[in-house]
Short mmCIF file of C-alpha atoms in Angstrom, two decimals:
data_model
loop_
_atom_site.label_atom_id
_atom_site.label_comp_id
_atom_site.label_asym_id
_atom_site.label_seq_id
_atom_site.Cartn_x
_atom_site.Cartn_y
_atom_site.Cartn_z
CA MET A 1386 -5.47 2.58 24.07
CA ARG A 1387 -3.34 4.73 21.73
CA LEU A 1388 -5.21 8.03 20.41
CA GLN A 1389 -5.06 8.72 16.89
CA PHE A 1390 -5.69 12.14 15.31
CA SER A 1391 -7.19 12.58 12.29
CA ALA A 1392 -6.12 16.00 10.44
CA LEU A 1393 -9.68 17.02 10.76
CA ALA A 1394 -9.75 16.41 14.62
CA LEU A 1395 -6.31 18.40 14.99
CA ALA A 1396 -7.66 21.57 13.12
CA ALA A 1397 -11.00 21.36 15.16
CA ALA A 1398 -9.18 21.06 18.26
CA LEU A 1399 -6.83 24.08 17.32
CA ALA A 1400 -9.92 26.10 16.31
CA ALA A 1401 -9.10 25.78 12.62
CA PRO A 1402 -12.59 26.83 10.89
CA ALA A 1403 -11.89 24.60 7.93
CA ALA A 1404 -12.75 21.61 9.96
CA TYR A 1405 -16.20 22.64 10.80
CA ALA A 1406 -17.10 23.97 7.39
CA GLN A 1407 -15.96 20.63 5.88
CA THR A 1408 -18.47 18.65 8.15
CA ALA A 1409 -21.12 21.32 9.24
CA PRO A 1410 -24.35 20.99 7.05
CA ALA A 1411 -24.45 24.97 7.17
CA ALA A 1412 -21.44 26.54 8.50
CA ALA A 1413 -21.52 30.17 9.68
CA PRO A 1414 -19.94 32.71 7.72
CA ALA A 1415 -17.00 32.96 9.96
CA ALA A 1416 -15.91 29.39 9.71
CA THR A 1417 -15.25 29.85 5.76
CA LYS A 1418 -13.36 33.33 6.55
CA ASN A 1419 -10.19 31.84 7.19
CA ALA A 1420 -10.67 28.48 5.91
CA ASP A 1421 -6.56 27.64 6.00
CA PRO A 1422 -5.06 30.44 8.40
CA VAL A 1423 -1.49 31.17 8.21
CA VAL A 1424 0.30 29.93 11.13
CA ALA A 1425 3.69 30.90 10.29
CA ILE A 1426 5.98 32.98 7.96
CA VAL A 1427 9.37 31.72 7.30
CA GLY A 1428 11.10 34.53 4.94
CA ASN A 1429 9.27 34.17 1.62
CA TYR A 1430 6.92 31.57 2.65
CA LYS A 1431 4.08 31.28 4.32
CA VAL A 1432 3.15 28.11 6.52
CA HIS A 1433 -0.84 27.24 6.53
CA MET A 1434 -2.74 24.98 8.65
CA SER A 1435 -3.17 22.77 5.77
CA ASP A 1436 0.57 22.20 5.86
CA LEU A 1437 0.26 20.85 9.36
CA GLN A 1438 -2.51 18.71 8.59
CA ALA A 1439 -0.49 17.04 5.71
CA GLU A 1440 2.27 16.46 8.08
CA LEU A 1441 0.22 14.69 10.98
CA ALA A 1442 0.08 11.25 9.09
CA ASN A 1443 3.87 11.31 9.08
CA LEU A 1444 4.54 11.21 12.90
CA PRO A 1445 5.91 8.24 14.29
CA PRO A 1446 3.11 6.36 16.61
CA GLN A 1447 4.54 7.41 19.84
CA MET A 1448 3.86 11.15 18.81
CA GLN A 1449 0.28 10.12 17.72
CA GLN A 1450 -0.34 9.82 21.61
CA LEU A 1451 0.03 13.45 22.07
CA SER A 1452 -2.85 15.82 22.87
CA PRO A 1453 -3.72 18.09 19.97
CA GLY A 1454 -2.43 21.01 22.31
CA GLN A 1455 0.99 19.50 22.47
CA LEU A 1456 1.25 18.23 18.57
CA TYR A 1457 0.30 21.75 17.51
CA PRO A 1458 3.94 23.03 18.42
CA VAL A 1459 5.77 20.07 17.32
CA LEU A 1460 3.89 19.98 13.68
CA LEU A 1461 4.75 23.93 13.51
CA ASN A 1462 8.36 23.70 14.31
CA GLN A 1463 8.69 20.77 12.21
CA GLU A 1464 7.31 23.00 9.13
CA ILE A 1465 9.41 25.88 10.26
CA ASP A 1466 12.47 23.70 10.10
CA ARG A 1467 11.39 22.36 6.63
CA LYS A 1468 10.91 26.16 4.85
CA ALA A 1469 14.16 27.25 6.51
CA VAL A 1470 16.03 24.20 5.06
CA LEU A 1471 14.36 24.83 1.72
CA ALA A 1472 15.26 28.39 1.67
CA ALA A 1473 18.75 27.63 2.48
CA ALA A 1474 19.15 24.90 -0.39
CA LEU A 1475 17.22 27.07 -3.14
CA LYS A 1476 19.53 30.00 -2.10
CA ALA A 1477 22.67 27.46 -2.50
CA GLY A 1478 21.45 26.48 -5.85
CA LEU A 1479 21.13 22.66 -5.30
CA GLU A 1480 18.05 22.51 -7.51
CA LYS A 1481 20.61 22.89 -10.50
CA ASN A 1482 22.59 19.76 -9.46
CA PRO A 1483 21.74 17.15 -12.05
CA ASP A 1484 21.63 14.20 -9.11
CA VAL A 1485 19.28 16.63 -7.08
CA ALA A 1486 17.12 17.36 -10.07
CA GLN A 1487 16.93 13.90 -10.62
CA GLU A 1488 15.82 12.82 -7.47
CA MET A 1489 13.40 15.85 -7.56
CA GLN A 1490 11.78 14.13 -10.65
CA ASP A 1491 11.66 10.79 -9.18
CA ALA A 1492 9.76 12.03 -5.94
CA ALA A 1493 7.45 14.05 -8.25
CA ASN A 1494 6.68 11.12 -10.53
CA ILE A 1495 5.99 8.96 -7.18
CA LYS A 1496 3.56 11.75 -6.29
CA LEU A 1497 1.76 11.43 -9.75
CA GLU A 1498 1.93 7.68 -9.71
CA ASN A 1499 0.01 7.76 -6.06
CA ALA A 1500 -2.18 10.48 -7.13
CA TYR A 1501 -3.74 8.47 -10.16
CA VAL A 1502 -3.79 5.14 -8.28
CA ARG A 1503 -5.86 6.87 -5.33
CA LYS A 1504 -8.34 8.32 -7.83
CA GLN A 1505 -8.99 4.90 -9.16
CA VAL A 1506 -9.53 3.63 -6.01
CA MET A 1507 -11.67 6.20 -4.43
CA ALA A 1508 -13.69 5.88 -7.63
CA GLN A 1509 -14.55 2.21 -7.01
CA VAL A 1510 -14.24 2.23 -3.22
CA THR A 1511 -17.72 4.07 -2.55
CA ASP A 1512 -20.66 4.14 -0.10
CA ALA A 1513 -22.41 2.05 -2.94
CA ALA A 1514 -19.76 -0.62 -3.40
CA VAL A 1515 -19.11 -1.16 0.12
CA LYS A 1516 -22.96 -1.61 0.73
CA ALA A 1517 -23.36 -4.00 -2.15
CA ALA A 1518 -20.38 -6.00 -0.90
CA TYR A 1519 -22.06 -6.10 2.36
CA GLU A 1520 -25.08 -7.19 1.11
CA LYS A 1521 -23.44 -9.89 -0.90
CA ASP A 1522 -20.64 -11.08 1.56
CA TYR A 1523 -22.24 -10.65 4.83
CA ALA A 1524 -25.74 -9.86 5.25
CA SER A 1525 -28.16 -12.65 6.02
CA LYS A 1526 -25.17 -15.28 6.47
CA PRO A 1527 -23.96 -16.54 9.86
CA GLY A 1528 -20.77 -15.14 11.27
CA PRO A 1529 -17.53 -17.18 11.70
CA GLU A 1530 -17.18 -20.06 14.30
CA GLN A 1531 -15.77 -18.76 17.62
CA VAL A 1532 -14.40 -20.23 20.33
CA GLU A 1533 -14.38 -18.53 24.01
CA ALA A 1534 -11.06 -19.50 25.66
CA ARG A 1535 -8.60 -18.63 28.52
CA GLN A 1536 -4.99 -19.50 28.52
CA ILE A 1537 -1.74 -19.92 30.32
CA LEU A 1538 1.34 -18.37 28.84
CA VAL A 1539 4.82 -19.47 29.96
CA LYS A 1540 8.45 -18.85 28.57
CA THR A 1541 9.32 -22.96 28.52
CA GLU A 1542 7.65 -26.24 27.54
CA GLN A 1543 8.73 -27.72 31.06
CA GLU A 1544 6.72 -24.72 32.63
CA ALA A 1545 3.72 -25.49 30.40
CA GLU A 1546 3.97 -29.34 31.28
CA ASP A 1547 4.29 -28.55 34.77
CA ILE A 1548 1.09 -26.39 34.55
CA ILE A 1549 -0.80 -29.44 32.70
CA THR A 1550 0.29 -31.87 35.36
CA GLN A 1551 -1.44 -29.31 37.76
CA LEU A 1552 -4.43 -29.15 35.87
CA ASN A 1553 -4.50 -32.96 35.73
CA GLN A 1554 -4.58 -32.96 39.41
CA GLY A 1555 -7.60 -30.81 39.60
CA ALA A 1556 -6.07 -27.25 40.11
CA ASN A 1557 -8.34 -24.42 38.83
CA PHE A 1558 -7.47 -22.97 35.67
CA ALA A 1559 -7.75 -19.42 36.25
CA THR A 1560 -6.33 -19.66 39.67
CA LEU A 1561 -2.90 -20.89 37.81
CA ALA A 1562 -3.27 -18.17 35.07
CA GLN A 1563 -3.07 -15.61 37.40
CA LYS A 1564 -0.50 -16.90 39.51
CA ASP A 1565 2.01 -18.40 36.50
CA SER A 1566 0.97 -16.77 33.08
CA ILE A 1567 3.00 -13.95 31.56
CA ASP A 1568 0.55 -12.97 29.45
CA PRO A 1569 -1.45 -9.52 30.19
CA GLY A 1570 -4.57 -11.15 30.67
CA ALA A 1571 -3.30 -13.15 33.46
CA LYS A 1572 -5.24 -10.91 36.10
CA ASN A 1573 -8.48 -11.75 34.59
CA GLY A 1574 -7.69 -15.25 35.02
CA GLY A 1575 -6.09 -15.79 31.54
CA GLU A 1576 -9.63 -15.06 30.05
CA LEU A 1577 -9.29 -14.17 26.45
CA GLY A 1578 -13.16 -13.94 25.10
CA TRP A 1579 -14.60 -15.11 22.13
CA PHE A 1580 -12.40 -15.04 19.28
CA SER A 1581 -12.61 -16.63 15.14
CA LYS A 1582 -9.97 -18.45 13.78
CA ASP A 1583 -8.13 -15.90 11.76
CA GLU A 1584 -7.91 -13.64 14.92
CA MET A 1585 -5.25 -16.03 16.59
CA VAL A 1586 -1.98 -17.17 15.17
CA PRO A 1587 -2.26 -20.73 13.37
CA ALA A 1588 -0.77 -23.02 16.05
CA PHE A 1589 -2.60 -21.40 18.74
CA ALA A 1590 -6.06 -21.30 16.67
CA ASP A 1591 -5.46 -24.77 15.82
CA ALA A 1592 -5.36 -26.10 19.24
CA ALA A 1593 -8.21 -24.02 20.26
CA PHE A 1594 -10.49 -25.11 17.91
CA ALA A 1595 -9.57 -28.98 18.56
CA LEU A 1596 -10.85 -28.67 21.85
CA LYS A 1597 -14.56 -29.33 23.22
CA PRO A 1598 -15.85 -27.09 25.81
CA GLY A 1599 -14.60 -27.76 29.08
CA GLN A 1600 -11.47 -29.47 27.74
CA TYR A 1601 -7.98 -28.26 28.06
CA THR A 1602 -4.85 -28.98 25.96
CA LYS A 1603 -3.28 -32.07 27.17
CA THR A 1604 0.24 -31.13 25.57
CA PRO A 1605 2.12 -27.76 25.61
CA VAL A 1606 1.16 -25.52 22.60
CA GLN A 1607 4.11 -23.40 21.02
CA THR A 1608 3.87 -20.06 19.39
CA GLN A 1609 6.40 -17.20 18.69
CA PHE A 1610 4.91 -15.78 21.96
CA GLY A 1611 5.74 -18.65 24.24
CA TRP A 1612 4.33 -21.92 25.39
CA HIS A 1613 0.68 -21.97 25.76
CA VAL A 1614 -2.16 -24.31 27.78
CA ILE A 1615 -5.54 -23.24 26.55
CA LEU A 1616 -8.71 -23.99 27.94
CA CYS A 1617 -12.04 -23.94 25.73
CA GLU A 1618 -15.05 -22.75 27.42
CA GLY A 1619 -17.56 -22.61 24.73
CA LYS A 1620 -18.20 -22.71 20.94
CA ARG A 1621 -20.78 -20.64 18.77
CA THR A 1622 -21.68 -19.35 15.56
CA ALA A 1623 -21.13 -15.53 15.66
CA PRO A 1624 -23.89 -13.41 15.01
CA THR A 1625 -24.16 -11.68 11.34
CA PRO A 1626 -21.88 -8.48 11.72
CA ALA A 1627 -23.22 -5.35 11.44
CA LEU A 1628 -22.05 -2.89 8.38
CA ALA A 1629 -20.40 -0.62 10.86
CA ASP A 1630 -18.44 -3.89 12.31
CA VAL A 1631 -17.00 -4.40 8.81
CA GLU A 1632 -16.80 -1.64 6.77
CA GLY A 1633 -13.05 -1.36 7.30
CA GLN A 1634 -12.67 -4.74 6.21
CA ILE A 1635 -14.66 -4.22 3.12
CA LYS A 1636 -12.87 -0.87 2.23
CA GLU A 1637 -9.57 -2.66 2.61
CA LYS A 1638 -10.63 -5.55 0.37
CA LEU A 1639 -12.26 -3.36 -2.26
CA ALA A 1640 -9.10 -1.08 -2.34
CA ASP A 1641 -6.77 -3.93 -2.92
CA GLN A 1642 -8.76 -4.80 -5.81
CA ALA A 1643 -9.25 -1.73 -7.06
CA VAL A 1644 -5.26 -1.43 -7.27
CA GLN A 1645 -4.69 -4.66 -8.78
CA ASP A 1646 -7.18 -3.77 -11.24
CA THR A 1647 -5.68 -0.23 -12.25
CA LEU A 1648 -2.24 -1.80 -12.19
CA ASP A 1649 -3.54 -4.36 -14.79
CA GLN A 1650 -5.39 -1.90 -16.91
CA VAL A 1651 -2.34 0.16 -17.44
CA ARG A 1652 0.06 -2.25 -18.18
CA SER A 1653 -2.69 -3.50 -20.83
CA GLN A 1654 -2.16 0.18 -22.14
CA VAL A 1655 1.83 0.14 -22.81
CA LYS A 1656 4.21 -2.01 -24.38
CA ILE A 1657 6.23 -3.74 -21.78
CA GLN A 1658 10.04 -5.55 -22.60
CA VAL A 1659 11.48 -7.21 -19.86
CA PHE A 1660 15.52 -8.24 -19.70
CA ASN A 1661 17.73 -10.29 -17.63
CA PRO A 1662 19.83 -8.92 -15.00
CA ASP A 1663 22.80 -8.66 -17.77
CA GLY A 1664 20.49 -6.89 -20.08
CA SER A 1665 19.74 -9.56 -22.71
CA PRO A 1666 16.09 -10.03 -23.29
CA ILE A 1667 14.26 -12.52 -21.80
CA LYS A 1668 12.67 -15.07 -23.96
CA GLN A 1669 8.74 -15.24 -23.72
CA PRO A 1670 6.96 -18.45 -23.81
CA ALA A 1671 5.57 -19.65 -27.18
CA PRO A 1672 1.99 -18.95 -27.75
CA ALA A 1673 -0.07 -21.84 -27.08
CA PRO A 1674 -1.15 -23.49 -30.47
CA ALA A 1675 -4.79 -22.62 -31.63
CA THR A 1676 -7.13 -25.53 -30.86
CA GLY A 1677 -9.73 -26.49 -33.51
CA GLN A 1678 -13.55 -26.43 -33.19
#
C-alpha cells in the first residue's frame, strides 16, 4: 500500500512545531515560537518549512513512498535549486522580457482563479453540509446490492473456454484459480470478496450480477484486463454505510457541485460573446416565442 504523507505529517515527522500548533488544543509556548522555521538560505532568499510543505503535493507518486526522513533532503534540495534558478533569472533580467512577463501574468491569473474557486468550494463543503448530505442520501437507507465472487483471469478466450470445460467436468474453481489465473488474487483461489456493481468494469459487473449463488459464467467474459471466468458465491444488500465510510465521496460530490455552481454564477455576472474559429460571430438561436396564458 502506498504511504501518502500530508504536509502536516511531514512537518510533524521533521519536528516542525507548526504541525502540532495547528492540531493540539493547547499548544505549548515552544510549539509556536518557530511556527515556520527557516531551513535554508539561498543568496537573499530564505527557505521556510512551509515552502517544503507546499511542494510536497507536487511530488510524483513514487516519491510519495519515501519516509519523511528521506523526503526532507529531496524537498529541501529541490527548493534550493528553485531559489538559485530564480536568483539567476532575475539577475539576467528575464522578467522584463515581454513573453516571459506575459507567462508570469498568466500564471498569476491561474493562481487567482483557483483561489477564488477554492474559496467558494470551501464555503459549501462544510461539516454541516456533509452531514446533511449523509442524512439525505445514506442514513436509514439500505446499501447497494453486492455480489461475493471469485474469478479466474487468463490471457486468451481459448484458455477461458478450457477453464469452463474443466469446471463443467467437476473441477474445483479455487484450485483452478490458484493454478491458472494471472490475477493477483489467484493465490487466494481468485477470491474477490463483496463488491457493488459500480466497483467493477461494466462487462465484468454485468456478468457477475447476472449469476445466482453457486453459478459460474458459461462463456468467457472479456474486459481490458483479459478473459474472465466468474463464480458467484453470494448476494446481499450492503448495510447502511457509516458517515466515515462515505465522507470522502460526499465531499467530492459537494465539491463538484460547488465548482459548477461557481462557474454558473460567474458566467451570469459578465457579458460573454463567442466566435467561430475564423473570428466571425456565432449566430445565437432566436429566443422562443412567449406563450400566452
